XYZ file of C-alpha atoms in Angstrom:
589
model
C -16.135 40.308 46.558
C -14.598 40.421 42.935
C -11.354 41.370 44.711
C -11.036 37.987 46.294
C -11.358 36.331 42.867
C -8.505 38.492 41.547
C -6.206 37.779 44.413
C -6.935 33.946 43.970
C -6.132 34.264 40.145
C -2.898 36.161 41.118
C -1.748 33.722 43.461
C -2.473 30.781 41.308
C -0.398 32.207 38.569
C 2.571 32.788 40.941
C 2.382 29.183 42.498
C 2.279 27.165 39.295
C 6.056 27.899 39.049
C 6.866 26.114 42.200
C 7.650 22.301 42.017
C 5.447 19.918 44.113
C 4.651 16.064 44.029
C 2.093 15.029 41.366
C -1.178 13.366 42.008
C -1.502 9.872 40.675
C -3.584 10.906 37.633
C -1.064 13.616 36.764
C 1.652 11.068 37.013
C 0.001 8.575 34.697
C -0.557 11.051 32.110
C 3.127 12.438 32.194
C 4.472 8.747 32.033
C 2.111 7.881 29.090
C 3.093 10.979 27.331
C 6.690 10.011 27.595
C 5.798 6.636 26.129
C 3.810 8.561 23.362
C 6.750 10.512 22.404
C 8.731 7.445 21.938
C 6.206 5.585 20.190
C 5.872 8.737 17.560
C 9.618 8.911 17.272
C 9.885 5.167 16.553
C 6.918 5.223 14.399
C 5.233 2.499 16.386
C 1.635 3.363 15.628
C 0.393 0.597 17.742
C 2.354 1.759 21.031
C 0.997 5.292 19.939
C -2.522 4.097 19.929
C -2.131 2.495 23.117
C -0.694 5.463 24.826
C -3.674 7.600 23.720
C -5.939 4.961 25.066
C -4.262 5.062 28.517
C -4.397 8.775 28.860
C -8.023 8.703 27.753
C -8.720 6.088 30.360
C -6.953 8.144 33.069
C -9.193 10.983 32.222
C -12.295 8.784 32.136
C -11.672 7.373 35.632
C -11.119 10.771 36.749
C -14.599 11.703 35.338
C -13.258 14.309 32.901
C -15.102 12.682 30.006
C -14.588 15.590 27.532
C -10.797 15.033 27.617
C -11.326 10.997 27.617
C -13.422 11.335 24.576
C -10.623 13.607 22.707
C -7.883 10.779 23.493
C -10.126 7.831 22.724
C -10.805 9.350 19.289
C -6.955 9.657 18.548
C -6.616 6.047 19.599
C -9.597 4.786 17.724
C -8.346 6.496 14.462
C -5.063 4.664 14.583
C -6.684 1.179 15.573
C -8.917 1.742 12.427
C -5.861 2.222 10.400
C -4.095 -0.774 11.647
C -7.343 -2.975 11.606
C -6.569 -4.175 15.062
C -10.201 -5.370 15.927
C -9.723 -6.298 19.416
C -8.303 -2.946 20.584
C -10.696 -1.163 18.286
C -13.577 -2.681 19.777
C -12.385 -1.696 23.376
C -11.510 1.904 22.430
C -15.077 2.346 20.681
C -16.881 1.059 23.559
C -15.071 3.594 25.982
C -15.598 6.342 23.445
C -19.330 5.502 23.530
C -19.302 5.472 27.449
C -17.545 8.968 27.428
C -20.137 10.287 25.194
C -22.881 8.783 27.042
C -21.671 10.496 30.236
C -21.710 13.835 28.499
C -25.274 13.244 27.220
C -24.056 12.909 23.752
C -26.614 10.059 23.189
C -26.705 9.826 19.427
C -23.061 9.756 19.260
C -22.824 7.025 21.814
C -25.532 5.030 20.471
C -23.556 5.026 17.091
C -20.330 3.822 18.665
C -21.951 1.233 20.767
C -23.307 -0.253 17.242
C -20.056 0.095 15.679
C -18.402 -1.879 18.517
C -20.829 -4.621 18.408
C -20.336 -4.916 14.770
C -16.805 -5.560 15.019
C -17.654 -8.553 17.067
C -14.101 -9.655 18.306
C -15.770 -11.612 21.132
C -19.366 -12.876 21.491
C -19.720 -11.270 24.920
C -18.427 -7.730 23.938
C -20.733 -7.905 20.833
C -23.718 -8.577 23.168
C -22.572 -5.872 25.585
C -22.417 -3.219 23.049
C -25.560 -4.329 21.208
C -27.490 -4.074 24.422
C -26.171 -0.577 25.235
C -27.048 0.548 21.625
C -30.567 -0.951 22.067
C -30.945 0.927 25.588
C -30.041 4.151 24.189
C -32.347 3.916 21.218
C -35.239 2.193 22.557
C -38.185 4.671 24.039
C -39.914 1.681 25.889
C -38.521 1.360 29.490
C -39.274 -2.549 29.252
C -36.651 -2.908 26.295
C -34.175 -0.621 28.271
C -34.651 -2.837 31.447
C -34.070 -6.271 29.411
C -30.926 -4.814 27.748
C -29.525 -3.692 31.052
C -30.305 -7.078 32.887
C -28.449 -8.797 29.909
C -25.634 -6.522 30.624
C -25.756 -7.208 34.198
C -25.405 -10.900 33.628
C -22.602 -10.520 31.084
C -20.612 -8.365 33.558
C -21.049 -10.539 36.537
C -19.917 -13.634 34.371
C -16.780 -11.757 33.434
C -16.371 -9.887 36.679
C -16.139 -6.486 35.216
C -17.125 -4.427 38.247
C -17.029 -0.865 36.365
C -19.467 -2.015 33.878
C -21.477 -3.986 36.435
C -21.971 -0.865 38.472
C -22.957 1.559 35.454
C -25.548 -1.159 34.528
C -27.089 -1.054 38.014
C -26.933 2.871 38.090
C -28.664 2.685 34.554
C -31.323 0.101 35.816
C -31.942 2.726 38.673
C -32.713 5.523 35.968
C -35.305 3.024 34.475
C -36.963 2.383 37.705
C -37.204 6.053 38.687
C -38.773 6.737 35.148
C -41.302 3.857 36.248
C -41.785 5.574 39.781
C -40.290 2.572 41.374
C -38.668 4.274 44.174
C -37.571 1.247 46.250
C -36.120 -0.594 43.439
C -34.189 2.558 42.116
C -32.654 3.041 45.790
C -31.683 -0.689 45.871
C -30.160 -0.416 42.464
C -28.015 2.653 43.256
C -26.847 1.149 46.567
C -25.827 -1.970 44.887
C -23.779 0.149 42.209
C -22.278 1.974 45.032
C -21.132 -1.066 46.946
C -19.686 -2.629 43.756
C -17.807 0.480 42.509
C -16.447 1.826 45.849
C -13.973 -1.330 45.717
C -12.248 -0.681 42.566
C -13.391 2.710 41.260
C -13.638 5.605 43.833
C -14.495 8.194 41.304
C -17.264 6.101 39.861
C -18.496 5.472 43.444
C -18.592 9.029 44.432
C -20.606 9.944 41.224
C -23.126 7.150 42.101
C -23.171 8.316 45.677
C -24.054 11.942 44.377
C -26.594 10.474 42.164
C -28.245 8.552 45.203
C -28.194 11.656 47.376
C -29.675 13.749 44.430
C -32.278 11.013 44.295
C -33.058 11.312 47.934
C -33.252 15.031 47.667
C -35.518 15.077 45.053
C -37.920 12.874 46.868
C -37.561 15.104 49.902
C -35.955 12.297 51.819
C -33.442 14.592 53.472
C -32.398 12.233 56.149
C -31.440 9.288 53.806
C -29.619 11.829 51.810
C -27.672 12.995 54.806
C -27.057 9.322 55.838
C -25.737 8.460 52.385
C -23.432 11.280 52.306
C -22.157 10.659 55.872
C -21.514 7.108 54.861
C -19.346 8.005 51.859
C -17.376 10.323 54.161
C -16.456 7.238 56.284
C -14.688 5.688 53.178
C -11.001 5.297 53.198
C -10.870 6.758 49.611
C -12.514 9.914 50.840
C -10.645 10.102 54.302
C -7.294 9.602 52.507
C -8.099 12.477 49.886
C -8.365 15.817 51.554
C -9.728 17.426 48.338
C -12.410 14.778 47.926
C -13.129 15.035 51.639
C -13.844 18.796 51.502
C -15.799 18.401 48.499
C -18.151 15.699 50.223
C -18.648 17.806 53.355
C -19.524 20.761 50.986
C -22.290 18.498 49.272
C -23.389 17.611 52.920
C -23.651 21.039 53.805
C -25.783 21.691 50.684
C -28.234 18.972 51.727
C -28.641 20.707 55.191
C -29.183 23.987 53.292
C -31.941 22.302 51.401
C -33.335 20.752 54.484
C -33.465 24.423 55.911
C -31.009 23.785 58.451
C -28.509 26.670 57.876
C -26.744 26.016 61.467
C -25.505 22.524 60.656
C -24.560 23.759 57.078
C -22.411 26.550 58.600
C -20.652 24.051 60.926
C -19.753 21.790 58.176
C -18.687 24.686 55.597
C -16.322 26.090 58.326
C -14.947 22.491 58.823
C -14.437 22.252 55.077
C -12.805 25.721 54.984
C -10.241 24.737 57.766
C -9.401 21.529 55.918
C -8.919 23.256 52.663
C -6.602 25.942 54.339
C -4.559 23.361 56.106
C -4.233 20.974 53.081
C -3.750 23.792 50.473
C -6.919 23.538 48.374
C -7.480 27.167 47.267
C -10.706 26.713 45.023
C -12.411 24.457 47.599
C -11.749 26.897 50.271
C -12.919 29.856 48.042
C -16.006 27.798 47.479
C -16.637 27.334 51.321
C -16.162 31.044 51.717
C -18.551 31.861 49.188
C -21.230 29.583 50.536
C -20.708 30.841 54.104
C -20.983 34.437 52.819
C -24.349 33.561 51.280
C -25.484 32.116 54.561
C -24.363 34.953 56.693
C -26.041 37.374 54.249
C -29.386 35.336 54.721
C -28.888 35.705 58.535
C -27.717 39.415 58.047
C -24.551 38.582 59.918
C -22.304 41.137 58.252
C -19.598 41.054 60.857
C -19.145 37.337 60.481
C -18.975 37.725 56.673
C -16.275 40.458 56.753
C -14.249 38.450 59.309
C -14.273 35.554 57.126
C -13.047 37.333 54.118
C -10.237 39.041 56.168
C -9.228 35.670 57.419
C -9.318 34.199 53.802
C -7.149 37.101 52.335
C -4.516 36.809 54.969
C -4.034 33.196 54.491
C -4.426 33.305 50.678
C -0.630 33.576 49.918
C 0.142 30.515 52.192
C -2.763 28.665 50.767
C -1.703 29.139 47.227
C 1.870 28.088 47.941
C 0.389 24.861 49.372
C -1.970 24.087 46.620
C -0.794 20.996 44.649
C -3.837 20.909 42.514
C -2.761 24.133 40.923
C 0.425 22.653 39.913
C -0.965 19.246 38.638
C -3.366 21.441 36.650
C -0.471 23.407 35.039
C 1.501 20.124 34.500
C -1.640 18.602 32.765
C -1.954 21.597 30.641
C 1.711 21.742 29.807
C 1.644 17.969 29.225
C -1.406 18.373 26.792
C 0.642 21.160 24.664
C 3.444 18.962 24.458
C 1.001 16.116 23.224
C -0.371 18.864 20.892
C 3.000 19.946 19.731
C 3.997 16.383 19.179
C 0.937 15.751 16.999
C 1.796 18.854 15.031
C 5.436 17.854 14.581
C 4.262 14.488 13.467
C 1.699 15.967 11.165
C 4.518 18.153 9.461
C 6.872 15.338 9.309
C 4.126 13.106 7.665
C 3.490 16.046 5.179
C 7.146 16.378 4.444
C 7.441 12.542 3.773
C 4.227 12.690 1.826
C 5.543 15.336 -0.379
C 8.966 13.715 -0.543
C 7.203 10.451 -1.616
C 5.146 12.226 -4.186
C 8.436 13.653 -5.645
C 10.266 10.476 -5.645
C 7.195 8.527 -7.083
C 6.723 11.159 -9.694
C 10.455 11.116 -10.575
C 10.417 7.073 -10.707
C 7.207 7.460 -12.735
C 8.864 10.061 -15.120
C 11.878 7.708 -15.406
C 9.697 4.660 -16.000
C 8.014 6.591 -18.675
C 11.088 7.684 -20.449
C 12.351 4.095 -20.042
C 9.284 2.496 -21.636
C 9.307 5.425 -24.299
C 12.929 4.662 -25.240
C 12.334 0.836 -25.188
C 9.291 1.461 -27.341
C 11.239 3.626 -29.846
C 14.036 1.107 -29.762
C 11.525 -1.820 -30.373
C 9.970 0.296 -33.091
C 13.163 1.098 -34.764
C 14.264 -2.589 -34.522
C 10.875 -3.625 -35.995
C 11.253 -0.995 -38.719
C 14.848 -2.391 -39.418
C 13.841 -5.954 -39.416
C 10.771 -5.068 -41.684
C 13.308 -3.255 -44.143
C 15.692 -6.052 -44.187
C 12.905 -8.571 -44.723
C 11.853 -6.236 -47.744
C 15.333 -6.042 -48.963
C 15.663 -9.805 -48.691
C 12.372 -10.391 -50.479
C 13.576 -7.908 -53.159
C 16.942 -9.754 -53.628
C 15.218 -13.207 -53.378
C 12.954 -12.242 -56.425
C 15.811 -11.102 -58.643
C 16.703 -13.773 -61.009
C 20.628 -13.612 -62.280
C 20.491 -11.356 -65.175
C 23.095 -13.646 -66.788
C 20.810 -16.789 -66.377
C 17.813 -15.280 -67.911
C 19.708 -13.692 -70.811
C 21.905 -16.726 -71.386
C 18.869 -18.944 -71.174
C 17.089 -16.835 -73.791
C 20.166 -16.740 -76.006
C 20.114 -20.531 -75.800
C 16.648 -20.662 -77.030
C 17.643 -18.451 -79.767
C 20.581 -20.598 -80.730
C 18.387 -23.587 -80.990
C 16.049 -21.825 -83.262
C 18.433 -20.256 -85.452
C 20.030 -23.844 -86.107
C 16.730 -25.026 -86.803
C 16.995 -27.333 -83.965
C 13.175 -27.107 -83.068
C 13.234 -30.197 -80.778
C 16.126 -28.949 -78.633
C 14.612 -25.459 -78.443
C 11.340 -26.997 -77.301
C 12.990 -29.220 -74.598
C 14.995 -26.118 -73.560
C 11.896 -24.102 -72.954
C 10.050 -26.764 -71.097
C 12.863 -27.108 -68.556
C 13.412 -23.353 -68.296
C 9.423 -22.729 -67.779
C 9.505 -25.611 -65.208
C 12.391 -23.766 -63.383
C 10.966 -20.367 -63.366
C 7.727 -21.630 -62.121
C 9.638 -23.301 -59.276
C 11.595 -20.049 -58.525
C 8.250 -17.934 -58.708
C 6.552 -20.300 -56.465
C 9.024 -19.731 -53.656
C 9.841 -16.270 -54.227
C 7.614 -15.169 -51.153
C 9.551 -17.296 -48.604
C 12.768 -16.892 -46.935
C 13.199 -20.477 -46.447
C 11.855 -23.503 -48.523
C 11.921 -27.139 -47.794
C 15.226 -28.845 -48.741
C 13.691 -31.138 -51.203
C 12.272 -28.323 -53.239
C 15.420 -26.368 -53.264
C 17.339 -29.679 -54.459
C 14.743 -30.066 -57.183
C 15.190 -26.442 -58.263
C 18.963 -27.011 -58.506
C 18.524 -30.336 -60.340
C 16.492 -28.560 -62.988
C 18.813 -25.783 -63.320
C 21.815 -28.141 -63.879
C 19.739 -30.219 -66.118
C 18.990 -26.936 -68.188
C 22.421 -25.964 -68.288
C 23.602 -29.318 -69.541
C 21.171 -29.068 -72.435
C 22.936 -25.697 -73.477
C 26.379 -27.164 -72.841
C 26.338 -30.847 -73.372
C 29.894 -31.190 -74.633
C 31.305 -28.899 -71.884
C 30.561 -30.746 -68.619
C 29.056 -33.509 -66.638
C 27.718 -33.096 -63.104
C 26.657 -35.024 -60.058
C 24.756 -34.197 -56.827
C 25.391 -36.126 -53.441
C 22.908 -35.738 -50.591
C 23.937 -37.201 -46.999
C 21.414 -39.743 -45.987
C 21.206 -38.508 -42.603
C 19.578 -35.145 -43.693
C 15.835 -34.963 -43.374
C 15.099 -33.689 -46.917
C 11.312 -33.053 -46.038
C 11.482 -31.099 -42.815
C 14.925 -29.362 -43.176
C 14.363 -25.789 -44.736
C 17.198 -23.719 -46.423
C 17.105 -20.310 -48.154
C 15.858 -20.671 -51.826
C 18.162 -20.306 -54.767
C 21.030 -19.547 -52.579
C 23.178 -21.955 -54.187
C 22.300 -21.400 -57.917
C 24.485 -18.360 -58.632
C 27.544 -20.416 -57.503
C 26.656 -23.028 -59.919
C 26.003 -20.562 -62.761
C 29.469 -19.131 -61.998
C 30.896 -22.547 -62.494
C 29.302 -23.436 -65.848
C 29.371 -19.841 -67.355
C 32.867 -18.539 -65.998
C 34.753 -21.851 -65.741
C 33.478 -24.968 -67.567
C 32.570 -23.579 -70.762
C 35.946 -22.300 -71.510
C 37.383 -25.838 -71.286
C 38.711 -27.453 -74.399
C 37.612 -30.802 -73.224
C 34.630 -31.832 -71.234
C 34.806 -30.933 -67.400
C 33.086 -32.036 -64.189
C 30.849 -30.130 -61.606
C 30.321 -31.613 -58.196
C 27.426 -30.560 -55.619
C 27.447 -32.093 -52.053
C 25.267 -31.738 -49.116
C 26.656 -33.102 -45.813
C 25.563 -32.902 -42.232
C 28.246 -31.952 -39.809
C 26.903 -31.973 -36.113
C 24.234 -28.936 -36.303
C 25.513 -27.560 -39.459
C 24.680 -28.193 -43.182
C 27.942 -28.107 -45.315
C 27.278 -27.371 -49.015
C 30.520 -28.065 -51.186
C 30.642 -27.064 -55.134
C 33.619 -28.273 -56.933
C 34.624 -27.690 -60.625
C 37.600 -28.160 -62.925
C 37.031 -25.134 -65.046
C 39.638 -22.496 -65.846
C 39.353 -21.026 -62.293
C 38.636 -17.547 -61.145
C 41.900 -15.558 -61.997
C 41.856 -17.045 -65.594
C 38.283 -16.292 -65.924
C 39.008 -12.576 -64.991
C 41.712 -12.398 -67.682
C 39.390 -13.625 -70.322
C 36.756 -11.076 -69.569
C 36.469 -8.175 -72.310
C 36.841 -4.535 -71.067
C 32.958 -4.145 -71.135
C 32.548 -7.197 -68.875
C 35.063 -5.838 -66.413
C 33.175 -2.612 -66.148
C 30.026 -4.492 -65.244
C 29.174 -5.625 -61.784
C 28.301 -9.109 -61.112
C 24.794 -8.924 -59.781
C 24.453 -12.601 -59.112
C 27.099 -12.856 -56.540
C 26.632 -9.635 -55.053
C 22.784 -10.511 -54.639
C 23.804 -13.605 -52.974
C 26.311 -12.215 -50.528
C 23.760 -9.479 -49.469
C 21.293 -12.319 -49.037
C 23.415 -14.178 -46.787
C 24.272 -10.998 -44.643
C 20.425 -10.296 -43.945
C 19.748 -14.012 -43.361
C 22.363 -13.745 -40.764
C 21.003 -10.649 -39.326
C 17.442 -11.828 -39.353
C 17.637 -15.510 -38.467
C 21.058 -15.986 -36.989
C 21.925 -18.869 -39.207
C 25.541 -18.378 -39.087
C 25.666 -18.844 -42.731
C 29.592 -18.738 -43.843
C 30.558 -18.803 -47.643
C 34.060 -19.522 -48.893
C 35.036 -19.149 -52.549
C 38.555 -19.766 -53.625
C 40.522 -21.364 -56.537
C 41.842 -24.937 -56.277
C 44.450 -26.730 -58.151
C 41.942 -27.686 -60.641
C 39.158 -25.106 -60.942
C 37.240 -23.376 -58.071
C 36.101 -24.533 -54.721
C 33.104 -23.174 -52.891
C 31.815 -24.132 -49.423
C 28.684 -22.872 -47.826
C 27.783 -23.859 -44.286
C 24.724 -22.980 -42.049
C 23.057 -23.897 -38.652
C 20.318 -26.330 -39.300
């Protein structure tokens, strides 16, 4: 009879190229696949997870638990990523139910526990915890208690599908406890509940009930239960289900040892299958009839049956919508698989692109940081060098001042003016001590600077008593204690006024030093009525002309460094006036 199988397969392959109307389940899967494609293209992960869940539920309701498990897992993975607890709890429970129906009890128990821990709602938490307890507990009393609790929850929430499943589970417990009447009642109750909303579940429960009767050798009740389901609208309106149920009824008669009734039923199933185009069901009826004819040694009837089947096979296959549905489902799943592969490739490309972009950004940030670090380091080095240079300049005393001071001491000693020499040395040492004490600071209190300048002018006045008088004026609005100024910045200008201007006068000159406040600026003016800059240059010897004035150069370099480091905006102006030299120094205070 392998020839029959060959023809069936050949015609099945031919028929799938024809177009037929799709079953409800196939339409649902195709529709959800279209939504899934849109969700993937728009990167709507929530909609993608929902489509996977709906496809899984379609397979679950059609009792294709292996397929439903596959799609529930896809949905679960996305909901976990989105941390959508409500939908995650729902899909994990369905996943556990799919696994339990495949007898994957450990996996089912684990997922029931996961769903209970999510705890989005109290009732769902209890429902899943009870199912986990039912699968893990070896004691039938504990199982019954967990199932009864779920029955109350499902009744309260009007969840017919879970309620029917719970009664079916309670029947298993009663069968285990040999409580046959109670188990029968449980299965009948489960059947009555499920047939209203879940026909596939109702058929499965009915099959469980008939198997229960057959196992207990109560064939009449098994036959009655199967005939009862044949009267249901969801069977009468579905020719494929009707043929399957008639075949199941014939199987009961065979077990009851009533082959004549079984043959009548199988012929009926065969005729309906031929008429409605159910190839596999027709083949199944032919095989069972052949088996019964062989037992009764009715070879002629068997040969006639196969000839009839082979003759009608082309027309049968051409009308078989289920083959087309299977092909459509197969193609649809291939599309989903291809969609997932494309998504995976896109995600991988995006991942690699992101890695490259992030790496590039990282390198740029690193380079930028390195450049900033180098720039700041160079800036610090520059500042440090400037401070060192400033410190070096600040510690340099004007060589003319030291040399001339020592010459003055020598002069006093040479003229046997011991008292003047002692007084000069006292003032000189006091001035030097003040200079040395402040040599480490860029800025010193104004009062200290004022004292140093007063000491210096007093020192010069001792040396050139008959050459000049001087006065120092300080604006009363200046805070002499808190205000800070660069130390010994003005001294070189005073020294120039005395040594290169006033000392060459024939009569006594005058030196004026003023400190005034002008808004946010300190204004320092130095006036002398000496011989002036141009006349001073003329009186220099050739040797003096070749020497560079360290005092003024030192001062100008200090001003430049102070402006660079502290932004004091120090401005220095030196010019000849009608009578002598005018110097003005201003700075921000």
